[in-house]
CSV table of C-alpha atoms and ligand atoms in Angstrom, one decimal:
chain,number,residue,atom,x,y,z
A,421,MET,CA,-5.6,128.6,-161.5
A,422,ILE,CA,-4.5,132.3,-161.2
A,423,LEU,CA,-8.0,133.5,-162.1
A,424,THR,CA,-9.9,131.3,-159.7
A,425,GLU,CA,-7.4,131.9,-157.0
A,426,ALA,CA,-7.0,135.6,-157.6
A,427,PRO,CA,-8.2,136.7,-154.1
A,428,VAL,CA,-5.6,134.5,-152.4
A,429,VAL,CA,-2.8,135.7,-154.7
A,430,THR,CA,-3.7,139.4,-154.3
A,431,ALA,CA,-3.9,139.1,-150.5
A,432,ALA,CA,-0.6,137.3,-150.4
A,433,LEU,CA,1.1,139.9,-152.6
A,434,GLU,CA,-0.4,142.8,-150.7
A,435,ALA,CA,1.0,141.3,-147.5
A,436,ALA,CA,4.4,140.5,-149.0
A,437,VAL,CA,5.1,144.1,-150.1
A,438,ARG,CA,4.5,145.4,-146.5
A,439,ALA,CA,7.9,143.9,-145.5
A,440,PRO,CA,10.5,146.3,-144.4
A,441,SER,CA,13.5,147.0,-146.7
A,442,PRO,CA,16.5,149.3,-146.4
A,443,HIS,CA,15.5,152.8,-147.5
A,444,ASN,CA,12.1,151.3,-148.5
A,445,SER,CA,13.8,150.1,-151.7
A,446,GLN,CA,11.4,147.2,-152.0
A,447,PRO,CA,13.9,144.9,-153.8
A,448,TRP,CA,11.4,142.3,-155.0
A,449,LEU,CA,9.5,141.0,-157.9
A,450,PHE,CA,6.9,138.3,-158.0
A,451,GLU,CA,6.5,136.0,-161.0
A,452,LEU,CA,3.1,134.4,-161.1
A,453,GLY,CA,2.6,131.0,-162.6
A,454,PRO,CA,-0.6,128.9,-162.8
A,455,ASP,CA,-0.4,127.8,-159.2
A,456,THR,CA,2.9,129.3,-158.0
A,457,ILE,CA,4.4,132.6,-156.9
A,458,ASP,CA,8.1,133.0,-157.5
A,459,LEU,CA,9.9,135.5,-155.3
A,460,VAL,CA,12.7,137.2,-157.3
A,461,LEU,CA,15.4,139.6,-156.0
A,462,ASP,CA,15.1,142.8,-158.1
A,463,GLU,CA,18.8,143.5,-158.6
A,464,ASN,CA,18.1,147.0,-159.9
A,465,ARG,CA,16.8,147.9,-156.4
A,466,VAL,CA,19.8,146.6,-154.4
A,467,LEU,CA,21.5,149.5,-152.7
A,468,ALA,CA,24.9,149.8,-154.3
A,469,VAL,CA,26.6,151.7,-151.5
A,470,CYS,CA,25.1,150.4,-148.2
A,471,ASP,CA,24.3,146.9,-149.5
A,472,PRO,CA,26.7,146.0,-152.4
A,473,ASP,CA,26.3,142.2,-151.8
A,474,GLY,CA,22.6,142.3,-151.6
A,475,ARG,CA,22.5,140.9,-148.0
A,476,GLU,CA,20.0,143.4,-146.7
A,477,ALA,CA,17.9,142.9,-149.9
A,478,ARG,CA,17.8,139.2,-149.3
A,479,LEU,CA,16.8,139.8,-145.6
A,480,SER,CA,14.0,142.0,-147.0
A,481,CYS,CA,12.9,139.3,-149.4
A,482,GLY,CA,12.9,136.8,-146.6
A,483,ALA,CA,10.6,139.1,-144.7
A,484,ALA,CA,8.3,139.4,-147.7
A,485,LEU,CA,8.3,135.6,-148.1
A,486,LEU,CA,7.1,135.1,-144.5
A,487,ASN,CA,4.3,137.7,-145.0
A,488,LEU,CA,3.3,135.9,-148.2
A,489,GLU,CA,3.1,132.6,-146.5
A,490,LEU,CA,1.1,134.0,-143.5
A,491,ALA,CA,-1.4,135.7,-145.9
A,492,ILE,CA,-1.9,132.5,-147.9
A,493,ALA,CA,-2.5,130.6,-144.6
A,494,VAL,CA,-5.1,133.1,-143.4
A,495,ALA,CA,-6.8,133.0,-146.8
A,496,GLY,CA,-7.4,129.3,-146.0
A,497,ARG,CA,-4.8,127.6,-148.1
A,498,CYS,CA,-1.6,125.7,-147.3
A,499,CYS,CA,1.5,126.3,-149.3
A,500,ASP,CA,4.9,124.7,-150.1
A,501,VAL,CA,8.1,126.7,-150.2
A,502,GLU,CA,11.2,125.8,-152.2
A,503,PHE,CA,14.2,127.9,-151.5
A,504,LEU,CA,16.6,128.8,-154.3
A,505,PRO,CA,14.9,126.4,-156.7
A,506,ARG,CA,17.2,127.0,-159.7
A,507,LYS,CA,21.0,127.0,-159.5
A,508,ASP,CA,21.2,128.8,-162.8
A,509,ARG,CA,19.0,131.6,-161.5
A,510,PRO,CA,20.3,132.7,-158.1
A,511,GLU,CA,18.0,135.8,-158.1
A,512,LEU,CA,15.1,133.4,-158.0
A,513,LEU,CA,14.9,133.2,-154.2
A,514,ALA,CA,11.9,131.0,-153.5
A,515,ARG,CA,9.0,129.3,-155.3
A,516,VAL,CA,5.7,129.2,-153.3
A,517,THR,CA,3.2,126.6,-154.5
A,518,ILE,CA,-0.3,127.3,-153.3
A,519,GLY,CA,-1.9,124.0,-152.1
A,520,SER,CA,-5.2,122.7,-150.7
A,521,ARG,CA,-7.6,124.2,-148.2
A,522,HIS,CA,-6.3,124.5,-144.7
A,523,ARG,CA,-7.5,126.4,-141.6
A,524,ALA,CA,-4.9,128.8,-140.2
A,525,ALA,CA,-4.1,128.4,-136.4
A,526,ALA,CA,-5.0,131.3,-134.1
A,527,ALA,CA,-1.3,132.1,-133.6
A,528,VAL,CA,-0.8,132.4,-137.4
A,529,GLN,CA,-3.9,134.7,-137.6
A,530,ARG,CA,-2.5,136.9,-134.9
A,531,LEU,CA,0.9,137.2,-136.6
A,532,ALA,CA,-0.7,137.9,-140.0
A,533,ALA,CA,-2.9,140.6,-138.4
A,534,SER,CA,0.3,142.4,-137.4
A,535,ILE,CA,1.6,142.7,-141.0
A,536,ARG,CA,-0.3,145.9,-141.7
A,537,ALA,CA,0.2,147.3,-138.2
A,538,ARG,CA,4.0,147.0,-138.3
A,539,TYR,CA,6.1,150.0,-139.3
A,540,SER,CA,9.6,151.4,-138.4
A,541,ASN,CA,9.1,153.8,-135.5
A,542,ARG,CA,12.2,156.1,-135.3
A,543,ARG,CA,10.8,158.2,-132.5
A,544,PRO,CA,11.7,158.0,-128.8
A,545,PHE,CA,10.0,155.1,-127.0
A,546,ALA,CA,8.4,155.3,-123.6
A,547,SER,CA,10.5,154.4,-120.6
A,548,THR,CA,8.1,151.5,-119.7
A,549,PRO,CA,10.2,148.4,-119.5
A,550,VAL,CA,9.6,145.6,-121.9
A,551,PRO,CA,8.3,142.6,-119.8
A,552,ALA,CA,10.4,139.5,-119.6
A,553,GLY,CA,7.7,137.4,-121.1
A,554,PHE,CA,7.5,139.6,-124.2
A,555,ARG,CA,11.3,139.5,-124.6
A,556,HIS,CA,11.1,135.7,-124.4
A,557,ALA,CA,8.4,135.6,-127.1
A,558,VAL,CA,10.3,137.8,-129.5
A,559,ARG,CA,13.5,135.7,-129.0
A,560,GLN,CA,11.5,132.5,-129.5
A,561,ALA,CA,10.1,133.9,-132.7
A,562,ALA,CA,13.6,134.2,-134.2
A,563,ARG,CA,14.5,130.8,-132.9
A,564,ASP,CA,11.5,129.3,-134.6
A,565,GLU,CA,13.1,130.3,-137.9
A,566,GLY,CA,16.5,129.0,-137.1
A,567,ALA,CA,18.1,132.3,-136.0
A,568,LYS,CA,19.1,133.8,-132.6
A,569,LEU,CA,17.9,137.1,-131.3
A,570,ILE,CA,20.3,138.5,-128.6
A,571,LEU,CA,18.8,141.2,-126.4
A,572,LEU,CA,21.7,143.3,-125.1
A,573,ASP,CA,20.7,143.2,-121.4
A,574,GLU,CA,24.2,143.5,-120.2
A,575,VAL,CA,24.9,147.2,-119.6
A,576,GLY,CA,28.6,147.0,-120.7
A,577,LEU,CA,27.7,145.2,-123.9
A,578,LEU,CA,24.8,147.6,-124.8
A,579,GLU,CA,27.2,150.5,-124.4
A,580,ALA,CA,29.9,148.9,-126.5
A,581,VAL,CA,27.4,148.1,-129.3
A,582,ALA,CA,25.8,151.5,-129.1
A,583,GLY,CA,29.3,153.1,-129.4
A,584,LEU,CA,29.9,151.0,-132.5
A,585,ILE,CA,26.6,152.1,-134.0
A,586,ARG,CA,27.5,155.8,-133.3
A,587,ARG,CA,31.0,155.4,-134.9
A,588,ALA,CA,29.6,153.6,-137.9
A,589,ASP,CA,26.9,156.3,-138.3
A,590,HIS,CA,29.6,158.9,-138.2
A,591,VAL,CA,31.6,157.1,-140.9
A,592,GLN,CA,28.5,157.0,-143.1
A,593,MET,CA,27.8,160.7,-142.5
A,594,LEU,CA,31.2,161.5,-143.9
A,595,ASP,CA,30.8,159.2,-146.8
A,596,GLU,CA,29.6,161.2,-149.8
A,597,ARG,CA,28.5,158.1,-151.8
A,598,PHE,CA,26.5,156.9,-148.8
A,599,GLN,CA,24.9,160.4,-148.3
A,600,ALA,CA,24.0,160.6,-152.1
A,601,GLU,CA,22.3,157.2,-151.9
A,602,LEU,CA,20.5,158.2,-148.7
A,603,ARG,CA,19.3,161.5,-150.3
A,604,ALA,CA,18.1,159.6,-153.4
A,605,TRP,CA,15.9,157.4,-151.3
A,606,THR,CA,14.6,160.2,-149.0
A,607,LYS,CA,11.4,161.1,-150.8
A,608,GLU,CA,8.7,163.7,-150.8
A,609,ASN,CA,5.5,162.6,-149.1
A,610,GLY,CA,3.4,160.9,-151.7
A,611,SER,CA,6.2,158.8,-153.3
A,612,ARG,CA,5.5,155.1,-153.4
A,613,ASP,CA,9.0,154.0,-152.5
A,614,GLY,CA,11.9,155.5,-150.4
A,615,VAL,CA,11.5,157.0,-146.9
A,616,PRO,CA,9.1,159.9,-146.6
A,617,ALA,CA,10.1,162.8,-144.4
A,618,TYR,CA,7.3,162.1,-141.9
A,619,ALA,CA,8.8,158.7,-141.2
A,620,GLY,CA,12.3,160.1,-140.3
A,621,GLY,CA,11.9,160.8,-136.7
A,622,PRO,CA,13.6,163.5,-134.7
A,623,ARG,CA,17.3,163.9,-134.0
A,624,PRO,CA,18.3,162.5,-130.5
A,625,SER,CA,19.6,165.1,-128.1
A,626,GLY,CA,22.4,163.1,-126.7
A,627,GLY,CA,21.6,159.5,-125.7
A,628,LEU,CA,23.1,156.2,-126.7
A,629,LEU,CA,21.9,155.8,-130.3
A,630,PRO,CA,21.9,158.0,-133.4
A,631,VAL,CA,19.0,158.2,-135.8
A,632,ARG,CA,19.6,157.8,-139.6
A,633,HIS,CA,18.9,161.2,-141.2
A,634,TYR,CA,15.8,160.8,-143.5
A,635,GLY,CA,14.9,164.5,-143.9
A,636,ASN,CA,14.3,164.5,-140.1
A,637,GLY,CA,14.4,168.3,-140.0
A,638,ASP,CA,15.9,170.1,-137.0
A,639,GLN,CA,13.6,168.9,-134.3
A,640,THR,CA,15.5,167.2,-131.5
A,641,ARG,CA,14.1,165.0,-128.8
A,642,GLU,CA,15.3,163.0,-125.8
A,643,PHE,CA,15.3,159.3,-126.4
A,644,GLU,CA,14.9,156.5,-123.8
A,645,ARG,CA,18.0,156.1,-121.6
A,646,ASP,CA,18.0,152.3,-121.6
A,647,PRO,CA,17.0,151.2,-125.1
A,648,VAL,CA,16.3,147.5,-125.7
A,649,VAL,CA,18.6,146.7,-128.5
A,650,ALA,CA,18.4,143.4,-130.3
A,651,VAL,CA,20.9,141.7,-132.6
A,652,LEU,CA,19.7,138.9,-134.9
A,653,THR,CA,22.4,136.3,-135.6
A,654,THR,CA,22.8,133.2,-137.7
A,655,PRO,CA,25.2,130.3,-137.4
A,656,THR,CA,26.3,130.6,-141.1
A,657,ASP,CA,26.1,133.3,-143.7
A,658,GLY,CA,25.3,133.3,-147.4
A,659,PRO,CA,22.2,133.8,-149.7
A,660,LEU,CA,20.1,131.0,-148.2
A,661,THR,CA,20.9,131.9,-144.6
A,662,GLN,CA,20.2,135.6,-145.3
A,663,LEU,CA,16.8,134.7,-146.9
A,664,ARG,CA,15.9,132.6,-143.8
A,665,ALA,CA,17.3,135.3,-141.5
A,666,GLY,CA,14.8,137.7,-143.1
A,667,ARG,CA,12.0,135.4,-142.1
A,668,ALA,CA,13.3,135.2,-138.6
A,669,MET,CA,13.7,139.0,-138.5
A,670,GLN,CA,10.1,139.4,-139.7
A,671,ARG,CA,8.7,136.8,-137.3
A,672,ALA,CA,10.4,138.6,-134.4
A,673,LEU,CA,9.1,142.0,-135.7
A,674,LEU,CA,5.5,140.8,-136.2
A,675,THR,CA,5.6,139.1,-132.8
A,676,ALA,CA,6.7,142.4,-131.2
A,677,THR,CA,4.0,144.2,-133.1
A,678,SER,CA,1.3,141.7,-131.9
A,679,LEU,CA,2.5,142.4,-128.3
A,680,GLY,CA,2.1,146.2,-128.8
A,681,LEU,CA,5.8,146.9,-129.2
A,682,SER,CA,7.5,149.1,-131.8
A,683,ALA,CA,10.8,148.6,-133.5
A,684,SER,CA,13.4,150.6,-135.5
A,685,PHE,CA,16.6,149.5,-137.2
A,686,TYR,CA,20.2,150.4,-136.7
A,687,SER,CA,22.1,148.9,-139.6
A,688,GLN,CA,25.1,151.3,-139.6
A,689,PRO,CA,27.5,148.6,-138.2
A,690,MET,CA,26.0,146.0,-140.6
A,691,GLU,CA,26.8,148.1,-143.6
A,692,ILE,CA,30.5,148.6,-142.9
A,693,PRO,CA,32.3,145.2,-143.1
A,694,SER,CA,34.9,146.1,-140.5
A,695,ALA,CA,32.2,147.2,-138.1
A,696,ARG,CA,30.2,144.1,-138.7
A,697,ALA,CA,33.3,142.1,-137.8
A,698,VAL,CA,33.7,144.1,-134.5
A,699,LEU,CA,30.0,143.5,-133.7
A,700,ARG,CA,30.6,139.8,-134.2
A,701,SER,CA,33.5,139.7,-131.8
A,702,LEU,CA,31.7,141.9,-129.2
A,703,LEU,CA,29.0,139.3,-129.1
A,704,GLY,CA,31.7,136.8,-128.3
A,705,GLU,CA,30.2,134.2,-130.5
A,706,HIS,CA,30.9,132.6,-133.8
A,707,ASP,CA,27.5,133.5,-135.2
A,708,HIS,CA,27.1,136.2,-137.9
A,709,PRO,CA,25.1,139.4,-137.0
A,710,GLN,CA,22.4,140.0,-139.6
A,711,ALA,CA,20.2,142.8,-138.2
A,712,VAL,CA,20.2,145.3,-135.3
A,713,PHE,CA,17.0,146.9,-134.0
A,714,ARG,CA,15.6,148.6,-131.0
A,715,LEU,CA,12.3,147.5,-129.3
A,716,GLY,CA,10.0,149.4,-127.0
A,717,TYR,CA,6.7,151.0,-126.5
A,718,GLY,CA,6.4,153.6,-129.3
A,719,PHE,CA,4.0,156.5,-129.6
A,720,PRO,CA,1.7,156.1,-132.6
A,721,GLY,CA,3.2,156.8,-136.0
A,722,SER,CA,2.3,156.0,-139.6
A,723,THR,CA,3.1,153.3,-142.1
A,724,THR,CA,5.0,154.1,-145.3
A,725,PRO,CA,3.7,153.6,-148.8
A,726,ARG,CA,4.6,150.8,-151.2
A,727,ARG,CA,4.6,150.5,-155.0
A,728,PRO,CA,1.4,149.2,-156.5
A,729,LEU,CA,1.2,145.5,-157.1
A,730,GLY,CA,1.2,146.1,-160.9
A,731,ALA,CA,4.8,147.4,-160.6
A,732,VAL,CA,6.1,144.2,-158.8
A,733,ILE,CA,4.4,141.3,-160.6
A,734,ARG,CA,5.0,139.5,-163.9
A,735,ILE,CA,2.6,137.0,-165.2
A,736,MET,CA,4.6,134.0,-166.6
A,737,PRO,CA,3.1,131.7,-169.2
A,738,GLY,CA,3.5,128.1,-168.2
A,739,GLU,CA,6.2,127.1,-170.7
A,740,ASP,CA,8.6,129.9,-169.5
A,741,ARG,CA,8.8,128.6,-166.0
A,742,ARG,CA,11.3,125.8,-165.7
B,2263,FMN,C1,17.7,145.1,-143.6
B,2263,FMN,C2,17.1,146.4,-143.2
B,2263,FMN,C3,17.9,147.4,-142.7
B,2263,FMN,C4,17.4,148.6,-142.3
B,2263,FMN,N1,18.2,149.6,-141.8
B,2263,FMN,C5,17.7,150.7,-141.3
B,2263,FMN,C6,18.5,151.7,-140.6
B,2263,FMN,O1,19.7,151.5,-140.5
B,2263,FMN,N2,17.9,152.8,-140.2
B,2263,FMN,C7,16.6,153.1,-140.3
B,2263,FMN,O2,16.1,154.1,-139.9
B,2263,FMN,N3,15.8,152.2,-141.0
B,2263,FMN,C8,16.3,151.0,-141.4
B,2263,FMN,N4,15.5,150.1,-142.0
B,2263,FMN,C9,14.0,150.3,-142.1
B,2263,FMN,C10,13.6,150.7,-143.5
B,2263,FMN,O3,14.0,152.1,-143.8
B,2263,FMN,C11,12.0,150.6,-143.5
B,2263,FMN,O4,11.7,149.2,-143.4
B,2263,FMN,C12,11.4,151.1,-144.8
B,2263,FMN,O5,11.6,152.5,-144.9
B,2263,FMN,C13,9.9,150.8,-144.9
B,2263,FMN,O6,9.3,151.3,-143.8
B,2263,FMN,P1,8.5,150.5,-142.7
B,2263,FMN,O7,9.5,149.6,-142.0
B,2263,FMN,O8,7.9,151.5,-141.8
B,2263,FMN,O9,7.4,149.7,-143.4
B,2263,FMN,C14,16.0,148.9,-142.4
B,2263,FMN,C15,15.2,147.8,-142.9
B,2263,FMN,C16,15.7,146.6,-143.3
B,2263,FMN,C17,14.8,145.5,-143.8
């Protein structure tokens, strides 16, 4: 069916690779069968220092999976998703089987239209408040995928979490292994993976939050005083939860994009186990934090490149598949 369904498959893969990933590492591969797309974690692209367990890579793959499903839907097909279909192959994260014709709902089309528009905006946001209805919509998006998105509205809590982010950022700045990995993924403009200098954003002059240093240069700017910081949490942790959390993260990000909002990540406390434990206790809940990002009205920026589809697909003959 691959040949006859090629436009659906190409559209789905082009959408999938637009997912965010730490340092734009793009830790995914897609194995194409006669009527299936297998999403595989590319273990060679898991970041050894900031993501030794592959948690962030699985979040990224979960985001890619949601994009894939949305694109299949807007291409007029339904699909069935099996999570972790083979116990003997844990890197095989999901099998997507393309099904019969199906008309996508308007809400699905809106979300899918945001896949290409979304990007990490590390610049200052406008001071315009994010309306309550928009906050609700982004929270609901995460809830629809079984996760919780906590917006740090309480001033004391925001300051405590921002302080934790700053301290974790400082620890990473002093960590030579972390710095070497960051440098390796900070790429010249024109590279198809890694973070290009133009996406780095300026350094904040004071303010609550640091910005990760992706070749940002010496430019400094004042950031918004009251950032809207969101923490995505899940009731359990582990590979399946992380994959699903990635879908929740992406649904929240796409919903935000569809509402004209920008976002940028602050994973520093997620990448240091003791800081992640402190974040968990600060939230006063038993849930596990999975991702931290800032939301707001950004000034226009640009998307970052991705590797060509040829670099991320493998065509699998039928008999190799089960
Ligand atoms: C799990 C995860 C963690 C991330 N952590 C950070 C971070 O701490 N700081 C940052 O500036 N970007 C972070 N990013 C954003 C990536 O660098 C970004 O997604 C990637 O460079 C691709 O760019 P795009 O989001 O503009 O498409 C993270 C992304 C993911 C999925």
